[in-house]
CSV table of C-alpha atoms in Angstrom, one decimal:
chain,number,residue,atom,x,y,z
S,1,MET,CA,87.1,108.6,124.9
S,2,VAL,CA,85.1,111.8,124.6
S,3,ARG,CA,81.5,111.4,123.8
S,4,LEU,CA,79.0,113.8,122.3
S,5,ASP,CA,76.5,113.2,125.1
S,6,ASP,CA,79.0,114.9,127.5
S,7,ILE,CA,79.4,118.2,125.6
S,8,LYS,CA,77.6,120.6,123.3
S,9,LEU,CA,78.0,120.8,119.6
S,10,THR,CA,81.1,122.8,118.6
S,11,ASN,CA,79.5,124.2,115.5
S,12,PRO,CA,75.7,123.5,115.6
S,13,ILE,CA,73.6,124.3,112.6
S,14,ASP,CA,70.9,126.9,113.3
S,15,GLY,CA,67.7,125.4,114.6
S,16,LEU,CA,69.1,122.0,115.4
S,17,LYS,CA,69.5,120.5,118.8
S,18,VAL,CA,71.8,117.7,119.8
S,19,ASP,CA,68.8,115.3,120.1
S,20,ASP,CA,67.8,116.2,116.6
S,21,VAL,CA,71.2,115.8,115.1
S,22,LEU,CA,72.1,112.3,116.4
S,23,GLU,CA,70.5,109.0,115.8
S,24,GLU,CA,69.7,107.0,118.9
S,25,HIS,CA,72.9,105.6,120.2
S,26,ASP,CA,73.5,102.4,122.1
S,27,SER,CA,76.2,103.1,124.6
S,28,ASN,CA,76.8,99.4,125.2
S,29,ASN,CA,78.4,99.2,121.8
S,30,GLU,CA,81.0,101.8,122.7
S,31,GLU,CA,84.4,100.9,124.2
S,32,LYS,CA,85.4,102.3,127.5
S,33,ASP,CA,88.0,105.0,127.4
S,34,ASN,CA,91.5,104.2,128.6
S,35,GLU,CA,92.7,107.3,130.5
S,36,GLU,CA,96.2,106.2,131.2
S,37,ASP,CA,99.0,108.6,130.4
S,38,GLY,CA,101.0,107.7,127.2
S,39,PHE,CA,104.6,107.7,126.5
S,40,GLY,CA,105.4,110.5,124.0
S,41,ARG,CA,108.3,111.8,122.0
S,42,ARG,CA,108.8,114.7,119.6
S,43,ASP,CA,106.7,114.1,116.5
S,44,PRO,CA,107.9,115.1,113.0
S,45,PHE,CA,104.3,115.5,112.0
S,46,ASP,CA,101.8,118.2,112.8
S,47,TYR,CA,100.2,116.6,115.9
S,48,ASP,CA,99.9,117.5,119.5
S,49,TYR,CA,100.9,115.2,122.4
S,50,ASP,CA,99.0,114.3,125.5
S,51,ASP,CA,99.4,117.2,127.9
S,52,LYS,CA,99.4,114.8,130.9
S,53,ASP,CA,102.8,113.3,130.0
S,54,ASP,CA,105.7,115.1,128.4
S,55,GLY,CA,107.8,111.9,128.2
S,56,GLY,CA,110.2,113.2,130.8
S,57,ARG,CA,111.3,116.2,128.6
S,58,SER,CA,111.0,118.6,131.5
S,59,GLN,CA,113.9,116.8,133.2
S,60,GLY,CA,116.0,116.7,130.1
S,61,LYS,CA,115.5,113.0,129.5
S,62,LYS,CA,112.7,110.6,128.7
S,63,THR,CA,110.8,108.5,131.1
S,64,VAL,CA,110.9,105.0,129.8
S,65,SER,CA,107.8,102.8,130.5
S,66,SER,CA,107.6,99.0,130.1
S,67,ASP,CA,106.4,99.2,126.6
S,68,ALA,CA,108.4,102.3,125.5
S,69,GLN,CA,110.5,100.4,123.1
S,70,SER,CA,107.5,99.1,121.1
S,71,THR,CA,104.9,101.9,121.4
S,72,ASN,CA,104.7,105.6,120.7
S,73,VAL,CA,101.6,107.6,121.6
S,74,TYR,CA,100.3,110.2,119.2
S,75,VAL,CA,97.4,112.5,120.1
S,76,MET,CA,95.6,113.6,117.0
S,77,LYS,CA,93.3,116.5,117.6
S,78,ASP,CA,92.1,117.1,114.1
S,79,PHE,CA,88.5,116.0,114.9
S,80,LYS,CA,86.2,117.2,117.6
S,81,VAL,CA,83.3,115.4,119.1
S,82,GLY,CA,80.2,117.3,118.0
S,83,GLU,CA,81.8,118.7,114.9
S,84,ILE,CA,79.6,118.6,111.8
S,85,VAL,CA,81.1,117.4,108.5
S,86,LYS,CA,79.3,118.2,105.2
S,87,SER,CA,79.3,114.7,103.8
S,88,LYS,CA,80.5,111.1,104.4
S,89,ALA,CA,82.9,111.5,101.5
S,90,GLU,CA,84.5,114.5,103.3
S,91,LEU,CA,84.7,112.5,106.5
S,92,ILE,CA,86.5,109.7,104.8
S,93,LEU,CA,88.9,112.0,103.0
S,94,ARG,CA,89.9,113.8,106.2
S,95,ALA,CA,90.5,110.4,107.9
S,96,ARG,CA,92.7,109.4,105.0
S,97,VAL,CA,94.7,112.6,105.0
S,98,GLN,CA,95.4,112.3,108.8
S,99,SER,CA,96.3,108.7,108.3
S,100,VAL,CA,98.9,109.6,105.7
S,101,LYS,CA,100.3,112.5,107.8
S,102,ALA,CA,100.7,110.3,110.9
S,103,ASN,CA,102.0,107.3,109.0
S,104,ARG,CA,99.2,105.3,110.6
S,105,GLU,CA,96.8,102.9,108.8
S,106,PHE,CA,93.2,102.4,109.7
S,107,LYS,CA,90.5,99.9,108.8
S,108,VAL,CA,86.8,100.5,108.3
S,109,SER,CA,84.9,98.8,111.2
S,110,HIS,CA,81.4,99.7,110.0
S,111,SER,CA,80.0,101.6,107.1
S,112,ASP,CA,76.4,102.1,106.1
S,113,PRO,CA,74.2,105.1,104.9
S,114,LYS,CA,73.8,106.3,108.5
S,115,ARG,CA,77.0,105.3,110.4
S,116,PHE,CA,80.7,105.2,109.6
S,117,THR,CA,83.4,103.9,112.0
S,118,VAL,CA,87.1,103.5,111.5
S,119,ALA,CA,89.7,102.1,113.9
S,120,CYS,CA,93.5,101.6,113.9
S,121,VAL,CA,94.7,98.3,112.3
S,122,ASP,CA,96.6,97.6,115.5
S,123,LYS,CA,94.2,95.6,117.7
S,124,ASN,CA,96.0,97.0,120.8
S,125,CYS,CA,95.5,100.6,119.7
S,126,LYS,CA,92.4,102.4,120.9
S,127,TRP,CA,92.4,105.0,118.1
S,128,ARG,CA,88.8,105.1,116.8
S,129,LEU,CA,86.5,107.6,115.0
S,130,ARG,CA,82.8,107.3,114.6
S,131,GLY,CA,80.5,109.5,112.6
S,132,THR,CA,76.7,109.4,112.3
S,133,LEU,CA,74.3,110.9,109.8
S,134,SER,CA,72.2,113.8,111.3
S,135,ALA,CA,68.5,113.2,111.8
S,136,SER,CA,67.8,116.0,109.3
S,137,HIS,CA,70.3,114.6,106.8
S,138,CYS,CA,72.1,118.0,106.8
S,139,GLY,CA,75.5,116.5,107.5
S,140,TRP,CA,77.6,114.0,109.4
S,141,VAL,CA,78.4,114.4,113.1
S,142,ILE,CA,81.5,113.2,114.9
S,143,HIS,CA,79.8,111.1,117.6
S,144,SER,CA,82.9,109.7,119.3
S,145,TYR,CA,86.6,110.0,118.9
S,146,GLU,CA,89.6,108.4,120.6
S,147,LYS,CA,92.6,110.5,119.6
S,148,HIS,CA,95.4,108.5,121.2
S,149,HIS,CA,97.4,106.3,118.8
S,150,ARG,CA,99.3,103.5,120.7
S,151,CYS,CA,100.6,101.6,117.7
S,152,SER,CA,103.4,99.1,117.8
S,153,ILE,CA,106.6,100.3,116.0
S,154,ASN,CA,106.9,96.9,114.4
S,155,LEU,CA,103.5,97.3,112.9
S,156,ARG,CA,104.2,100.8,111.8
S,157,GLN,CA,107.2,99.6,109.7
S,158,LYS,CA,104.8,97.4,107.8
S,159,VAL,CA,102.3,100.1,107.1
S,160,LYS,CA,101.3,100.2,103.4
S,161,LEU,CA,99.2,103.4,103.6
S,162,GLY,CA,96.4,102.4,101.3
S,163,ALA,CA,94.9,105.8,102.2
S,164,ALA,CA,97.6,107.5,100.2
S,165,THR,CA,95.6,107.9,97.0
S,166,ALA,CA,96.2,110.6,94.4
S,167,GLU,CA,93.1,112.4,95.7
S,168,THR,CA,94.4,112.3,99.3
S,169,ILE,CA,97.8,113.6,98.2
S,170,ALA,CA,96.1,116.4,96.2
S,171,HIS,CA,94.5,117.8,99.4
S,172,MET,CA,97.8,117.7,101.2
S,173,ILE,CA,99.8,119.5,98.5
S,174,LYS,CA,97.1,121.6,96.7
S,175,ASN,CA,98.8,124.9,97.6
S,176,ASP,CA,102.3,123.6,96.7
S,177,GLU,CA,103.8,125.1,93.5
S,178,ASN,CA,106.7,122.7,93.2
S,179,ASP,CA,107.1,120.4,90.3
S,180,THR,CA,106.3,116.7,90.6
S,181,ILE,CA,109.9,115.5,91.5
S,182,ARG,CA,110.3,118.1,94.2
S,183,MET,CA,106.8,117.2,95.5
S,184,GLN,CA,107.9,113.6,95.8
S,185,GLU,CA,111.0,114.7,97.8
S,186,MET,CA,108.8,116.9,100.0
S,187,LEU,CA,106.4,114.0,100.8
S,188,GLU,CA,109.2,111.7,101.7
S,189,SER,CA,111.1,114.2,103.8
S,190,LYS,CA,108.1,115.6,105.7
S,191,TYR,CA,105.9,112.5,106.0
S,192,GLY,CA,108.3,109.6,105.3
S,193,MET,CA,106.1,108.6,102.4
S,194,LYS,CA,107.6,107.3,99.1
S,195,VAL,CA,105.2,108.1,96.3
S,196,ILE,CA,105.8,106.9,92.7
S,197,TYR,CA,106.0,109.5,90.0
S,198,TRP,CA,102.7,109.0,88.3
S,199,LYS,CA,100.7,109.2,91.6
S,200,ALA,CA,102.5,112.4,92.6
S,201,TRP,CA,101.8,113.8,89.2
S,202,LYS,CA,98.1,112.8,89.3
S,203,GLY,CA,97.8,114.3,92.8
S,204,ARG,CA,99.4,117.5,91.6
S,205,GLN,CA,96.9,117.7,88.7
S,206,ILE,CA,93.9,117.1,91.0
S,207,GLY,CA,95.3,119.7,93.5
S,208,ASN,CA,95.6,122.3,90.7
S,209,HIS,CA,91.9,121.6,89.8
S,210,ILE,CA,90.8,122.0,93.4
S,211,VAL,CA,92.5,125.5,93.6
S,212,ARG,CA,92.0,126.8,90.1
S,213,GLY,CA,89.2,124.7,88.7
S,214,THR,CA,89.2,122.5,85.6
S,215,PRO,CA,89.4,123.9,82.0
S,216,GLU,CA,85.9,122.6,81.4
S,217,SER,CA,84.5,124.5,84.4
S,218,SER,CA,86.3,127.7,83.4
S,219,PHE,CA,84.8,127.4,79.8
S,220,LEU,CA,81.3,126.9,81.2
S,221,GLY,CA,81.7,130.1,83.2
S,222,LEU,CA,82.5,132.2,80.1
S,223,PRO,CA,78.9,133.1,79.1
S,224,SER,CA,78.1,134.4,82.6
S,225,TYR,CA,81.4,136.4,82.6
S,226,LEU,CA,80.7,137.9,79.2
S,227,TRP,CA,77.2,138.9,80.2
S,228,LEU,CA,78.5,140.6,83.4
S,229,LEU,CA,81.1,142.3,81.3
S,230,GLU,CA,78.5,143.5,78.8
S,231,GLN,CA,76.3,144.8,81.6
S,232,ALA,CA,79.2,146.7,83.2
S,233,ASN,CA,79.9,148.5,79.9
S,234,LEU,CA,76.3,149.7,79.3
């Protein structure tokens, strides 16, 4: 597992140091990283695999390990240790989006105003994400992140994807111009996720509001627009 203490911030805020950003951390509470190579196969989702093991593809066939029939390893590189996220809500939303895309389910291990930790529901899987509130309260910092998913296939088949809320779907399809039915088909074909019509419709509505704004917000902006238009015509 990569730790923040071993690297520099990837996008530090001006005037902040690592010691100022992080709360005091007890390393005894962190799990040891398992550096073993994983068994990988071509992923239908947008994730990268561990570069240390190509699953035998270079020889034209897969190398089968003892647990190959029950486990696939996914390496999710969507978070970076030291990365600063604007808010806890954004951190949770990003974790949900990646959970849906990878067809993996996570559980919240710890959550309070200063710390947020999620882990894979599979007890044998080491995937784990931990964020902490910065000392200056200017954002949340990715403190530690284990990107390898080693989930049991049997467990994956039982995944209910509670993270697949309408808001999560909205951030996945906000730039998609398809109608609701085609959006349902896209989500199933691309992510293997069956979404009922009303949830896809609601996600589409929220996505449109994210991109274009709500009618209410547009109406509230009319006075400013009219004033600028008047000034331009003077």
